[in-house]
JSON list of C-alpha atoms in Angstrom, two decimals:
[
{"chain": "I", "resi": 1, "resn": "MET", "atom": "CA", "xyz": [11.17, 4.35, 20.21]},
{"chain": "I", "resi": 2, "resn": "PRO", "atom": "CA", "xyz": [9.32, 7.56, 19.32]},
{"chain": "I", "resi": 3, "resn": "GLY", "atom": "CA", "xyz": [6.62, 6.04, 17.10]},
{"chain": "I", "resi": 4, "resn": "ASN", "atom": "CA", "xyz": [3.43, 4.18, 17.91]},
{"chain": "I", "resi": 5, "resn": "ARG", "atom": "CA", "xyz": [3.22, 2.28, 14.63]},
{"chain": "I", "resi": 6, "resn": "ILE", "atom": "CA", "xyz": [4.04, -1.39, 14.14]},
{"chain": "I", "resi": 7, "resn": "LEU", "atom": "CA", "xyz": [5.77, -2.02, 10.83]},
{"chain": "I", "resi": 8, "resn": "THR", "atom": "CA", "xyz": [4.87, -5.51, 9.63]},
{"chain": "I", "resi": 9, "resn": "VAL", "atom": "CA", "xyz": [6.82, -7.13, 6.83]},
{"chain": "I", "resi": 10, "resn": "ILE", "atom": "CA", "xyz": [4.62, -9.20, 4.52]},
{"chain": "I", "resi": 11, "resn": "ASP", "atom": "CA", "xyz": [6.20, -12.02, 2.53]},
{"chain": "I", "resi": 12, "resn": "PRO", "atom": "CA", "xyz": [4.73, -11.86, -1.01]},
{"chain": "I", "resi": 13, "resn": "THR", "atom": "CA", "xyz": [5.72, -15.48, -1.62]},
{"chain": "I", "resi": 14, "resn": "ALA", "atom": "CA", "xyz": [3.91, -16.99, 1.39]},
{"chain": "I", "resi": 15, "resn": "GLU", "atom": "CA", "xyz": [0.26, -17.76, 2.08]},
{"chain": "I", "resi": 16, "resn": "GLU", "atom": "CA", "xyz": [0.56, -17.76, 5.88]},
{"chain": "I", "resi": 17, "resn": "GLN", "atom": "CA", "xyz": [1.69, -14.56, 7.57]},
{"chain": "I", "resi": 18, "resn": "PRO", "atom": "CA", "xyz": [2.47, -15.26, 11.26]},
{"chain": "I", "resi": 19, "resn": "ALA", "atom": "CA", "xyz": [3.98, -11.82, 11.79]},
{"chain": "I", "resi": 20, "resn": "LEU", "atom": "CA", "xyz": [0.76, -10.18, 10.62]},
{"chain": "I", "resi": 21, "resn": "ALA", "atom": "CA", "xyz": [-1.41, -12.10, 13.06]},
{"chain": "I", "resi": 22, "resn": "ARG", "atom": "CA", "xyz": [0.99, -11.40, 15.94]},
{"chain": "I", "resi": 23, "resn": "SER", "atom": "CA", "xyz": [1.43, -7.71, 15.19]},
{"chain": "I", "resi": 24, "resn": "ALA", "atom": "CA", "xyz": [-2.33, -7.23, 14.77]},
{"chain": "I", "resi": 25, "resn": "ASP", "atom": "CA", "xyz": [-2.95, -8.68, 18.24]},
{"chain": "I", "resi": 26, "resn": "LEU", "atom": "CA", "xyz": [-0.18, -6.54, 19.72]},
{"chain": "I", "resi": 27, "resn": "ALA", "atom": "CA", "xyz": [-1.47, -3.42, 17.95]},
{"chain": "I", "resi": 28, "resn": "ALA", "atom": "CA", "xyz": [-4.89, -4.00, 19.52]},
{"chain": "I", "resi": 29, "resn": "ALA", "atom": "CA", "xyz": [-3.35, -4.54, 22.96]},
{"chain": "I", "resi": 30, "resn": "LEU", "atom": "CA", "xyz": [-0.99, -1.55, 22.74]},
{"chain": "I", "resi": 31, "resn": "GLY", "atom": "CA", "xyz": [-3.35, 0.85, 20.98]},
{"chain": "I", "resi": 32, "resn": "SER", "atom": "CA", "xyz": [-0.94, 1.09, 18.05]},
{"chain": "I", "resi": 33, "resn": "SER", "atom": "CA", "xyz": [-1.47, 1.50, 14.33]},
{"chain": "I", "resi": 34, "resn": "LEU", "atom": "CA", "xyz": [-0.14, -0.91, 11.73]},
{"chain": "I", "resi": 35, "resn": "GLU", "atom": "CA", "xyz": [1.71, -0.52, 8.47]},
{"chain": "I", "resi": 36, "resn": "LEU", "atom": "CA", "xyz": [1.89, -3.53, 6.18]},
{"chain": "I", "resi": 37, "resn": "PHE", "atom": "CA", "xyz": [5.00, -3.48, 4.03]},
{"chain": "I", "resi": 38, "resn": "ILE", "atom": "CA", "xyz": [6.04, -5.55, 1.02]},
{"chain": "I", "resi": 39, "resn": "CYS", "atom": "CA", "xyz": [9.45, -5.19, -0.55]},
{"chain": "I", "resi": 40, "resn": "ASP", "atom": "CA", "xyz": [9.51, -7.16, -3.80]},
{"chain": "I", "resi": 41, "resn": "TYR", "atom": "CA", "xyz": [12.31, -8.05, -6.17]},
{"chain": "I", "resi": 42, "resn": "ASP", "atom": "CA", "xyz": [12.88, -10.28, -9.19]},
{"chain": "I", "resi": 43, "resn": "GLN", "atom": "CA", "xyz": [16.36, -10.47, -10.65]},
{"chain": "I", "resi": 44, "resn": "TYR", "atom": "CA", "xyz": [14.92, -11.00, -14.14]},
{"chain": "I", "resi": 45, "resn": "LEU", "atom": "CA", "xyz": [13.03, -7.69, -13.92]},
{"chain": "I", "resi": 46, "resn": "ALA", "atom": "CA", "xyz": [15.83, -5.70, -12.31]},
{"chain": "I", "resi": 47, "resn": "PRO", "atom": "CA", "xyz": [17.43, -2.86, -14.28]},
{"chain": "I", "resi": 48, "resn": "ARG", "atom": "CA", "xyz": [20.55, -3.97, -16.11]},
{"chain": "I", "resi": 49, "resn": "ALA", "atom": "CA", "xyz": [23.78, -1.99, -16.04]},
{"chain": "I", "resi": 50, "resn": "LEU", "atom": "CA", "xyz": [23.39, 0.98, -18.40]},
{"chain": "I", "resi": 51, "resn": "PHE", "atom": "CA", "xyz": [20.09, -0.41, -19.62]},
{"chain": "I", "resi": 52, "resn": "ASP", "atom": "CA", "xyz": [16.50, -0.32, -18.43]},
{"chain": "I", "resi": 53, "resn": "SER", "atom": "CA", "xyz": [13.77, -0.83, -20.99]},
{"chain": "I", "resi": 54, "resn": "PRO", "atom": "CA", "xyz": [10.22, 0.55, -20.71]},
{"chain": "I", "resi": 55, "resn": "ALA", "atom": "CA", "xyz": [9.00, -3.04, -20.76]},
{"chain": "I", "resi": 56, "resn": "LEU", "atom": "CA", "xyz": [11.02, -3.93, -17.65]},
{"chain": "I", "resi": 57, "resn": "GLU", "atom": "CA", "xyz": [9.86, -0.78, -15.88]},
{"chain": "I", "resi": 58, "resn": "LYS", "atom": "CA", "xyz": [6.24, -1.59, -16.72]},
{"chain": "I", "resi": 59, "resn": "ALA", "atom": "CA", "xyz": [6.69, -5.15, -15.45]},
{"chain": "I", "resi": 60, "resn": "ARG", "atom": "CA", "xyz": [8.07, -3.89, -12.13]},
{"chain": "I", "resi": 61, "resn": "GLU", "atom": "CA", "xyz": [5.16, -1.49, -11.80]},
{"chain": "I", "resi": 62, "resn": "SER", "atom": "CA", "xyz": [2.75, -4.37, -12.39]},
{"chain": "I", "resi": 63, "resn": "VAL", "atom": "CA", "xyz": [4.40, -6.43, -9.65]},
{"chain": "I", "resi": 64, "resn": "ILE", "atom": "CA", "xyz": [4.07, -3.56, -7.17]},
{"chain": "I", "resi": 65, "resn": "GLU", "atom": "CA", "xyz": [0.44, -2.97, -8.17]},
{"chain": "I", "resi": 66, "resn": "TRP", "atom": "CA", "xyz": [-0.27, -6.64, -7.49]},
{"chain": "I", "resi": 67, "resn": "ASP", "atom": "CA", "xyz": [1.47, -6.35, -4.12]},
{"chain": "I", "resi": 68, "resn": "VAL", "atom": "CA", "xyz": [-0.65, -3.34, -3.17]},
{"chain": "I", "resi": 69, "resn": "GLU", "atom": "CA", "xyz": [-3.81, -5.25, -4.09]},
{"chain": "I", "resi": 70, "resn": "ARG", "atom": "CA", "xyz": [-2.72, -8.08, -1.83]},
{"chain": "I", "resi": 71, "resn": "LEU", "atom": "CA", "xyz": [-1.95, -5.68, 1.01]},
{"chain": "I", "resi": 72, "resn": "GLU", "atom": "CA", "xyz": [-5.39, -4.11, 0.65]},
{"chain": "I", "resi": 73, "resn": "LYS", "atom": "CA", "xyz": [-6.98, -7.55, 0.98]},
{"chain": "I", "resi": 74, "resn": "LEU", "atom": "CA", "xyz": [-4.98, -8.17, 4.15]},
{"chain": "I", "resi": 75, "resn": "ARG", "atom": "CA", "xyz": [-5.87, -4.70, 5.41]},
{"chain": "I", "resi": 76, "resn": "ALA", "atom": "CA", "xyz": [-9.65, -5.03, 5.09]},
{"chain": "I", "resi": 77, "resn": "PRO", "atom": "CA", "xyz": [-10.33, -7.49, 7.97]},
{"chain": "I", "resi": 78, "resn": "LEU", "atom": "CA", "xyz": [-7.95, -5.57, 10.23]},
{"chain": "I", "resi": 79, "resn": "VAL", "atom": "CA", "xyz": [-9.85, -2.35, 9.65]},
{"chain": "I", "resi": 80, "resn": "GLU", "atom": "CA", "xyz": [-13.06, -4.21, 10.47]},
{"chain": "I", "resi": 81, "resn": "ARG", "atom": "CA", "xyz": [-11.45, -5.05, 13.85]},
{"chain": "I", "resi": 82, "resn": "GLY", "atom": "CA", "xyz": [-11.07, -1.33, 14.45]},
{"chain": "I", "resi": 83, "resn": "LEU", "atom": "CA", "xyz": [-7.33, -1.11, 13.71]},
{"chain": "I", "resi": 84, "resn": "SER", "atom": "CA", "xyz": [-5.71, 1.77, 11.88]},
{"chain": "I", "resi": 85, "resn": "VAL", "atom": "CA", "xyz": [-3.77, 0.23, 8.97]},
{"chain": "I", "resi": 86, "resn": "GLU", "atom": "CA", "xyz": [-1.63, 1.70, 6.20]},
{"chain": "I", "resi": 87, "resn": "VAL", "atom": "CA", "xyz": [0.02, -0.20, 3.35]},
{"chain": "I", "resi": 88, "resn": "ASP", "atom": "CA", "xyz": [3.16, 0.27, 1.29]},
{"chain": "I", "resi": 89, "resn": "ALA", "atom": "CA", "xyz": [4.84, -1.77, -1.44]},
{"chain": "I", "resi": 90, "resn": "ARG", "atom": "CA", "xyz": [8.10, -1.00, -3.16]},
{"chain": "I", "resi": 91, "resn": "TRP", "atom": "CA", "xyz": [10.84, -2.51, -5.26]},
{"chain": "I", "resi": 92, "resn": "GLY", "atom": "CA", "xyz": [14.12, -3.11, -3.44]},
{"chain": "I", "resi": 93, "resn": "HIS", "atom": "CA", "xyz": [17.13, -5.36, -2.92]},
{"chain": "I", "resi": 94, "resn": "PRO", "atom": "CA", "xyz": [18.51, -6.71, -0.68]},
{"chain": "I", "resi": 95, "resn": "LEU", "atom": "CA", "xyz": [15.47, -7.19, 1.53]},
{"chain": "I", "resi": 96, "resn": "ASP", "atom": "CA", "xyz": [17.16, -6.41, 4.87]},
{"chain": "I", "resi": 97, "resn": "ARG", "atom": "CA", "xyz": [18.43, -3.07, 3.61]},
{"chain": "I", "resi": 98, "resn": "ALA", "atom": "CA", "xyz": [15.02, -2.12, 2.22]},
{"chain": "I", "resi": 99, "resn": "ILE", "atom": "CA", "xyz": [13.34, -3.01, 5.53]},
{"chain": "I", "resi": 100, "resn": "ALA", "atom": "CA", "xyz": [15.94, -1.03, 7.50]},
{"chain": "I", "resi": 101, "resn": "GLU", "atom": "CA", "xyz": [15.44, 1.99, 5.23]},
{"chain": "I", "resi": 102, "resn": "LYS", "atom": "CA", "xyz": [11.66, 1.79, 5.67]},
{"chain": "I", "resi": 103, "resn": "ALA", "atom": "CA", "xyz": [12.04, 1.52, 9.43]},
{"chain": "I", "resi": 104, "resn": "HIS", "atom": "CA", "xyz": [14.30, 4.55, 9.42]},
{"chain": "I", "resi": 105, "resn": "GLU", "atom": "CA", "xyz": [11.62, 6.49, 7.52]},
{"chain": "I", "resi": 106, "resn": "VAL", "atom": "CA", "xyz": [8.65, 5.67, 9.74]},
{"chain": "I", "resi": 107, "resn": "GLN", "atom": "CA", "xyz": [10.39, 5.24, 13.13]},
{"chain": "I", "resi": 108, "resn": "PRO", "atom": "CA", "xyz": [8.05, 2.41, 14.23]},
{"chain": "I", "resi": 109, "resn": "LEU", "atom": "CA", "xyz": [7.46, 1.08, 17.71]},
{"chain": "I", "resi": 110, "resn": "PHE", "atom": "CA", "xyz": [8.94, -2.15, 16.35]},
{"chain": "I", "resi": 111, "resn": "VAL", "atom": "CA", "xyz": [9.34, -4.15, 13.14]},
{"chain": "I", "resi": 112, "resn": "ALA", "atom": "CA", "xyz": [7.60, -7.54, 12.91]},
{"chain": "I", "resi": 113, "resn": "LYS", "atom": "CA", "xyz": [8.82, -10.17, 10.46]},
{"chain": "I", "resi": 114, "resn": "ASP", "atom": "CA", "xyz": [8.27, -13.91, 9.99]},
{"chain": "I", "resi": 115, "resn": "THR", "atom": "CA", "xyz": [11.01, -16.44, 10.47]},
{"chain": "I", "resi": 116, "resn": "HIS", "atom": "CA", "xyz": [10.87, -19.41, 8.13]},
{"chain": "I", "resi": 117, "resn": "PHE", "atom": "CA", "xyz": [10.05, -22.97, 9.12]},
{"chain": "I", "resi": 118, "resn": "HIS", "atom": "CA", "xyz": [12.23, -25.74, 7.69]},
{"chain": "I", "resi": 119, "resn": "ALA", "atom": "CA", "xyz": [10.13, -28.93, 7.64]},
{"chain": "I", "resi": 120, "resn": "ALA", "atom": "CA", "xyz": [13.10, -31.28, 7.38]},
{"chain": "I", "resi": 121, "resn": "LEU", "atom": "CA", "xyz": [14.74, -30.00, 10.54]},
{"chain": "I", "resi": 122, "resn": "LYS", "atom": "CA", "xyz": [11.47, -29.31, 12.35]},
{"chain": "I", "resi": 123, "resn": "ARG", "atom": "CA", "xyz": [12.67, -25.95, 13.56]},
{"chain": "I", "resi": 124, "resn": "THR", "atom": "CA", "xyz": [12.69, -22.31, 12.62]},
{"chain": "I", "resi": 125, "resn": "ILE", "atom": "CA", "xyz": [15.65, -21.14, 10.58]},
{"chain": "I", "resi": 126, "resn": "LEU", "atom": "CA", "xyz": [16.97, -17.58, 10.68]},
{"chain": "I", "resi": 127, "resn": "SER", "atom": "CA", "xyz": [17.76, -16.43, 7.15]},
{"chain": "I", "resi": 128, "resn": "ASN", "atom": "CA", "xyz": [20.57, -14.12, 6.13]},
{"chain": "I", "resi": 129, "resn": "THR", "atom": "CA", "xyz": [17.96, -11.38, 6.01]},
{"chain": "I", "resi": 130, "resn": "ASP", "atom": "CA", "xyz": [17.04, -12.07, 9.65]},
{"chain": "I", "resi": 131, "resn": "TRP", "atom": "CA", "xyz": [20.66, -12.00, 10.81]},
{"chain": "I", "resi": 132, "resn": "ASN", "atom": "CA", "xyz": [21.34, -8.77, 8.92]},
{"chain": "I", "resi": 133, "resn": "LEU", "atom": "CA", "xyz": [18.23, -7.16, 10.40]},
{"chain": "I", "resi": 134, "resn": "ILE", "atom": "CA", "xyz": [19.32, -8.16, 13.92]},
{"chain": "I", "resi": 135, "resn": "ARG", "atom": "CA", "xyz": [22.52, -6.22, 13.28]},
{"chain": "I", "resi": 136, "resn": "SER", "atom": "CA", "xyz": [21.20, -3.25, 11.30]},
{"chain": "I", "resi": 137, "resn": "CYS", "atom": "CA", "xyz": [17.49, -2.62, 11.98]},
{"chain": "I", "resi": 138, "resn": "PRO", "atom": "CA", "xyz": [17.14, 0.89, 13.47]},
{"chain": "I", "resi": 139, "resn": "ALA", "atom": "CA", "xyz": [14.01, -0.13, 15.43]},
{"chain": "I", "resi": 140, "resn": "PRO", "atom": "CA", "xyz": [13.27, -3.00, 17.83]},
{"chain": "I", "resi": 141, "resn": "LEU", "atom": "CA", "xyz": [12.81, -6.22, 15.85]},
{"chain": "I", "resi": 142, "resn": "LEU", "atom": "CA", "xyz": [10.23, -8.94, 16.52]},
{"chain": "I", "resi": 143, "resn": "LEU", "atom": "CA", "xyz": [10.98, -12.18, 14.65]},
{"chain": "I", "resi": 144, "resn": "VAL", "atom": "CA", "xyz": [7.81, -14.27, 14.74]},
{"chain": "I", "resi": 145, "resn": "LYS", "atom": "CA", "xyz": [7.75, -18.04, 14.69]},
{"chain": "I", "resi": 146, "resn": "PRO", "atom": "CA", "xyz": [4.76, -19.83, 13.13]},
{"chain": "I", "resi": 147, "resn": "ARG", "atom": "CA", "xyz": [3.09, -20.74, 16.41]},
{"chain": "I", "resi": 148, "resn": "ALA", "atom": "CA", "xyz": [0.44, -19.28, 18.67]},
{"chain": "I", "resi": 149, "resn": "LEU", "atom": "CA", "xyz": [1.34, -16.91, 21.47]},
{"chain": "I", "resi": 150, "resn": "SER", "atom": "CA", "xyz": [0.98, -18.31, 24.98]},
{"chain": "I", "resi": 151, "resn": "PRO", "atom": "CA", "xyz": [-2.13, -17.11, 26.87]},
{"chain": "I", "resi": 152, "resn": "ARG", "atom": "CA", "xyz": [0.27, -15.68, 29.47]},
{"chain": "I", "resi": 153, "resn": "PRO", "atom": "CA", "xyz": [3.51, -14.97, 27.59]},
{"chain": "I", "resi": 154, "resn": "THR", "atom": "CA", "xyz": [6.85, -14.37, 29.25]},
{"chain": "I", "resi": 155, "resn": "ILE", "atom": "CA", "xyz": [8.60, -11.15, 28.26]},
{"chain": "I", "resi": 156, "resn": "LEU", "atom": "CA", "xyz": [12.37, -11.43, 28.73]},
{"chain": "I", "resi": 157, "resn": "ALA", "atom": "CA", "xyz": [14.29, -8.16, 28.96]},
{"chain": "I", "resi": 158, "resn": "ALA", "atom": "CA", "xyz": [18.06, -8.67, 28.56]},
{"chain": "I", "resi": 159, "resn": "VAL", "atom": "CA", "xyz": [20.01, -5.79, 30.09]},
{"chain": "I", "resi": 160, "resn": "ASP", "atom": "CA", "xyz": [23.64, -4.96, 30.83]},
{"chain": "I", "resi": 161, "resn": "PRO", "atom": "CA", "xyz": [23.96, -2.96, 34.06]},
{"chain": "I", "resi": 162, "resn": "LEU", "atom": "CA", "xyz": [27.75, -3.04, 33.69]},
{"chain": "I", "resi": 163, "resn": "HIS", "atom": "CA", "xyz": [27.36, -1.07, 30.42]},
{"chain": "I", "resi": 164, "resn": "GLU", "atom": "CA", "xyz": [30.16, -2.93, 28.71]},
{"chain": "I", "resi": 165, "resn": "HIS", "atom": "CA", "xyz": [31.12, -2.24, 25.09]},
{"chain": "I", "resi": 166, "resn": "ASP", "atom": "CA", "xyz": [30.02, 1.41, 25.46]},
{"chain": "I", "resi": 167, "resn": "LYS", "atom": "CA", "xyz": [26.32, 0.55, 25.72]},
{"chain": "I", "resi": 168, "resn": "PRO", "atom": "CA", "xyz": [24.60, 3.51, 27.42]},
{"chain": "I", "resi": 169, "resn": "ALA", "atom": "CA", "xyz": [22.50, 3.18, 30.56]},
{"chain": "I", "resi": 170, "resn": "GLU", "atom": "CA", "xyz": [19.60, 4.77, 28.67]},
{"chain": "I", "resi": 171, "resn": "LEU", "atom": "CA", "xyz": [19.40, 1.67, 26.48]},
{"chain": "I", "resi": 172, "resn": "ASP", "atom": "CA", "xyz": [18.66, -0.51, 29.51]},
{"chain": "I", "resi": 173, "resn": "LYS", "atom": "CA", "xyz": [16.01, 1.97, 30.65]},
{"chain": "I", "resi": 174, "resn": "ALA", "atom": "CA", "xyz": [14.36, 1.91, 27.22]},
{"chain": "I", "resi": 175, "resn": "ILE", "atom": "CA", "xyz": [14.40, -1.91, 27.12]},
{"chain": "I", "resi": 176, "resn": "LEU", "atom": "CA", "xyz": [12.89, -2.17, 30.60]},
{"chain": "I", "resi": 177, "resn": "ALA", "atom": "CA", "xyz": [10.23, 0.47, 29.91]},
{"chain": "I", "resi": 178, "resn": "PHE", "atom": "CA", "xyz": [9.14, -1.18, 26.67]},
{"chain": "I", "resi": 179, "resn": "ALA", "atom": "CA", "xyz": [9.21, -4.68, 28.18]},
{"chain": "I", "resi": 180, "resn": "LYS", "atom": "CA", "xyz": [7.06, -3.51, 31.10]},
{"chain": "I", "resi": 181, "resn": "GLU", "atom": "CA", "xyz": [4.55, -1.85, 28.77]},
{"chain": "I", "resi": 182, "resn": "LEU", "atom": "CA", "xyz": [4.41, -4.94, 26.56]},
{"chain": "I", "resi": 183, "resn": "SER", "atom": "CA", "xyz": [3.99, -7.41, 29.42]},
{"chain": "I", "resi": 184, "resn": "THR", "atom": "CA", "xyz": [1.19, -5.30, 30.90]},
{"chain": "I", "resi": 185, "resn": "ALA", "atom": "CA", "xyz": [-0.60, -5.01, 27.55]},
{"chain": "I", "resi": 186, "resn": "VAL", "atom": "CA", "xyz": [-0.54, -8.76, 26.84]},
{"chain": "I", "resi": 187, "resn": "GLY", "atom": "CA", "xyz": [-1.05, -9.90, 30.43]},
{"chain": "I", "resi": 188, "resn": "GLY", "atom": "CA", "xyz": [2.33, -11.56, 30.57]},
{"chain": "I", "resi": 189, "resn": "ASP", "atom": "CA", "xyz": [5.15, -12.05, 33.07]},
{"chain": "I", "resi": 190, "resn": "LEU", "atom": "CA", "xyz": [8.19, -9.81, 32.91]},
{"chain": "I", "resi": 191, "resn": "HIS", "atom": "CA", "xyz": [11.62, -11.36, 33.54]},
{"chain": "I", "resi": 192, "resn": "VAL", "atom": "CA", "xyz": [14.86, -9.36, 33.56]},
{"chain": "I", "resi": 193, "resn": "LEU", "atom": "CA", "xyz": [18.10, -11.10, 32.66]},
{"chain": "I", "resi": 194, "resn": "HIS", "atom": "CA", "xyz": [21.78, -10.14, 32.82]},
{"chain": "I", "resi": 195, "resn": "VAL", "atom": "CA", "xyz": [24.37, -12.60, 31.50]},
{"chain": "I", "resi": 196, "resn": "TYR", "atom": "CA", "xyz": [28.08, -12.18, 32.13]},
{"chain": "I", "resi": 197, "resn": "ASP", "atom": "CA", "xyz": [31.28, -14.14, 31.69]},
{"chain": "I", "resi": 198, "resn": "THR", "atom": "CA", "xyz": [32.85, -15.30, 34.97]},
{"chain": "I", "resi": 199, "resn": "ALA", "atom": "CA", "xyz": [36.04, -16.55, 33.32]},
{"chain": "I", "resi": 200, "resn": "PRO", "atom": "CA", "xyz": [38.08, -13.33, 33.83]},
{"chain": "I", "resi": 201, "resn": "ALA", "atom": "CA", "xyz": [37.19, -13.21, 37.54]},
{"chain": "I", "resi": 202, "resn": "ILE", "atom": "CA", "xyz": [38.06, -16.89, 37.98]},
{"chain": "I", "resi": 203, "resn": "ALA", "atom": "CA", "xyz": [41.35, -16.43, 36.18]},
{"chain": "I", "resi": 204, "resn": "ALA", "atom": "CA", "xyz": [42.22, -13.45, 38.38]}
]
């Protein structure tokens, strides 16, 4: 985790941005900068095979210009809080791949993204984008639910001291170091967890 920037994914289709509020608070606590990122896409404006008209290209440029304007509006109150904030908007599909590519470019401290609330089920649903990011994001990933952070949050660090599946010991050290830094910054409690399957030992 070489960077000290929090990459925050902004949903251009949503009014509320829980990940933005959470990452802004964490940036203030950690002394980090922010980058607000929109990746936009419309299948009706996408280049067609062997064909891309100037009109379609102009329409895509207009969408990105509108996204940048929105990001600047979100940026202004954060700068007033004393935060260092950059913005970026680009055209890309699928969303998870575009986010992973952006994270690879900037090497952020972590990537913050909203999860979506499904009113009928009264719970947060992980989208295909979320699942793909869990697998492929090259930086730590913070999926934010639309609810306030506890005044004294619990930070849970899941480690594997047995180093199964070729996971290096350095990964555990990095997880513990970051979890400790985060819990100190937010005034939370740090818990360390290791989960293992007892079935093989019982069978033996």
